[in-house]
Amino acid sequence: MKLKKVVFSVLSVAMVGSLLAGCGSGSKDDASADGKTKVTFWAAPNPTQMKFWGEMATAFEKENPDIKIDVSQMKESPSSEATVQAAIASKTAPTISENINRSFAAQLADSKAIVPINEIDGMKEVAEKRKMVDSLDAWKFSDGNQYVFPVYSNPILFAWRTDILKEIGVNETPKTYSEVLAAGKKLKEKYPDKVIWAKADLADPTAWMRWFDFFPLYNAASKGNPFVKDGKLVADDTAGKGLLTFMSELQKKDLLLAGQATDPFETGTSIMADLGPWAFPNWAEKFPELKNGETFTVSTPPVPDALKGEANVNTYSDAKGIVFYAQATDAEKKAAVKFLDFVYSNDKNDLKFLETTNLIPARDDATENATFTEFFKENPALKVYAENVPNAIPAMDNADYNDIQQIIGEQAWNPVVRGEKKPAKAWNDMKKAEDEVLQK
């Protein structure tokens, strides 16, 4: 059943109350308590983000005593999306919240629960001050509006075990499908038990998993084709069939491991892994032997041979941002814009966000801006992520994204990975099923 059709019907009054407990209230009764305009802001259910926004609110209030920024952590039980939906249903939505990706925003926009940020006075100037015009462009919706102000953008890149590559005589990180397959041939000759890519999720149809395997590679192969646009499937056949053929070749040559494996890249079972910047703190603690430039490197997704030498390779962006809720008053929205302007007019605040959360700010100039130079000098792997922010594409702007991505897995990606379908049939089966969903 499509989520957008059951958003409110599945939530009982009791659940609404439990979800919202501790989240802060969106009630308008206290919006101007003590003569102050009150902005309720729900931070992501991540302690580091909550810490950042709490400190920003405190600093802002010192300079703006007529505005109260009430920051609270968004509940994630049963999910942060359910928390938002419950608040909207009970008319207790906050003024603004972060932690909204483009696909969930499409659901909220369909139900008129959020308002376009391009219609809110002052937000264009906030984006310009933050130097994020190019990054913001990728978030534009099919209707021409912008519903999400991106806070962070984590391009999904690919890590390679350069130490193992050197052992098998590969001195350059593979960039194309042919180069990956050639490296795989050498790998099998020396290490029969090793594979290129090991990940149980490859054979799992769960919709969100496609953000971290199919879409990084598909976006790279299709040069950023949106897959679905204006409610219609516009998928690139050449890129899609080519990608599935590449995956089929990996499967046939025993270069994929879709079963359970513990830390396969870290332990050397596989030599390639899709990777977000959140992995590095864990590696520093558990796998200190992994050193950027010595045992591994980070690169853009492999591309079809025809795109060899492509300067700007697209990928998927695990990215979320801030939305303005329709239930908020004009005074609250105005005050929220003033708060965001305070935060983003000072580049040092984005540096603080980066240092606090290890999430890449959604801006175009991070690797060129002197504010971030020292940080990236000390964290060179993260610099690669920042360089790729403008080329990273967020989740699709379609309210049926969950169904759409489930079909990608069930009809195409998973059966090819398991060797159960030929690439062309898998792609065509997927397209037929997608059309049926989109035409409903």
mmCIF file of N, CA and C in Angstrom, residues 13 26 47 51 54 71 76-77 114 191 199 212 217 248 252 268 300 308 310 321 333 364 435:
data_model
loop_
_atom_site.group_PDB
_atom_site.id
_atom_site.type_symbol
_atom_site.label_atom_id
_atom_site.label_comp_id
_atom_site.label_asym_id
_atom_site.label_seq_id
_atom_site.Cartn_x
_atom_site.Cartn_y
_atom_site.Cartn_z
ATOM 1 N N VAL A 13 -4.981 8.337 17.888
ATOM 2 C CA VAL A 13 -4.762 9.512 18.727
ATOM 3 C C VAL A 13 -3.725 9.212 19.793
ATOM 4 N N GLY A 26 4.028 22.385 18.425
ATOM 5 C CA GLY A 26 3.835 23.346 17.359
ATOM 6 C C GLY A 26 2.616 24.191 17.612
ATOM 7 N N PRO A 47 22.447 12.933 18.164
ATOM 8 C CA PRO A 47 22.933 13.792 19.252
ATOM 9 C C PRO A 47 23.855 14.917 18.791
ATOM 10 N N LYS A 51 23.107 18.874 19.300
ATOM 11 C CA LYS A 51 24.090 19.720 19.985
ATOM 12 C C LYS A 51 24.371 20.979 19.165
ATOM 13 N N GLY A 54 21.273 23.327 19.084
ATOM 14 C CA GLY A 54 21.058 23.933 20.398
ATOM 15 C C GLY A 54 22.008 25.085 20.645
ATOM 16 N N VAL A 71 14.459 24.364 20.326
ATOM 17 C CA VAL A 71 15.057 23.226 19.630
ATOM 18 C C VAL A 71 14.807 21.948 20.419
ATOM 19 N N GLU A 76 12.328 9.244 16.680
ATOM 20 C CA GLU A 76 12.534 8.305 15.574
ATOM 21 C C GLU A 76 11.861 6.964 15.824
ATOM 22 N N SER A 77 10.935 6.938 16.767
ATOM 23 C CA SER A 77 10.175 5.720 17.019
ATOM 24 C C SER A 77 8.692 5.986 16.775
ATOM 25 N N ILE A 114 3.876 21.200 3.588
ATOM 26 C CA ILE A 114 5.019 22.095 3.625
ATOM 27 C C ILE A 114 4.871 23.129 2.513
ATOM 28 N N TYR A 191 44.069 -14.212 -5.533
ATOM 29 C CA TYR A 191 43.276 -14.467 -4.328
ATOM 30 C C TYR A 191 41.891 -14.992 -4.722
ATOM 31 N N LYS A 199 28.498 -7.355 -0.119
ATOM 32 C CA LYS A 199 27.472 -6.603 0.598
ATOM 33 C C LYS A 199 26.159 -7.381 0.556
ATOM 34 N N PHE A 212 22.128 3.193 -1.977
ATOM 35 C CA PHE A 212 23.539 2.979 -1.712
ATOM 36 C C PHE A 212 24.195 1.944 -2.625
ATOM 37 N N LEU A 217 25.633 4.224 -8.905
ATOM 38 C CA LEU A 217 26.139 3.744 -10.186
ATOM 39 C C LEU A 217 25.264 4.198 -11.350
ATOM 40 N N SER A 248 25.983 -8.131 -13.921
ATOM 41 C CA SER A 248 25.875 -9.531 -14.333
ATOM 42 C C SER A 248 27.258 -10.136 -14.577
ATOM 43 N N LYS A 252 28.837 -13.357 -12.717
ATOM 44 C CA LYS A 252 29.290 -14.539 -13.454
ATOM 45 C C LYS A 252 30.737 -14.882 -13.117
ATOM 46 N N GLY A 268 39.466 -7.066 4.076
ATOM 47 C CA GLY A 268 40.101 -7.443 2.819
ATOM 48 C C GLY A 268 39.410 -8.544 2.047
ATOM 49 N N THR A 300 35.129 8.340 -7.209
ATOM 50 C CA THR A 300 33.765 8.398 -7.729
ATOM 51 C C THR A 300 33.342 7.015 -8.220
ATOM 52 N N LYS A 308 34.789 7.225 -19.964
ATOM 53 C CA LYS A 308 36.144 7.279 -19.430
ATOM 54 C C LYS A 308 36.684 8.701 -19.555
ATOM 55 N N GLU A 310 35.535 11.250 -17.850
ATOM 56 C CA GLU A 310 34.504 12.219 -17.474
ATOM 57 C C GLU A 310 34.968 13.010 -16.251
ATOM 58 N N GLY A 321 17.515 17.975 4.612
ATOM 59 C CA GLY A 321 17.507 19.403 4.838
ATOM 60 C C GLY A 321 16.322 19.872 5.653
ATOM 61 N N LYS A 333 7.453 31.959 10.482
ATOM 62 C CA LYS A 333 8.300 31.703 9.308
ATOM 63 C C LYS A 333 9.334 32.814 9.141
ATOM 64 N N ASP A 364 28.712 24.785 -2.292
ATOM 65 C CA ASP A 364 29.521 24.572 -3.486
ATOM 66 C C ASP A 364 31.008 24.832 -3.280
ATOM 67 N N ASP A 435 5.854 1.465 -14.709
ATOM 68 C CA ASP A 435 4.781 2.161 -15.418
ATOM 69 C C ASP A 435 3.420 1.894 -14.778
#
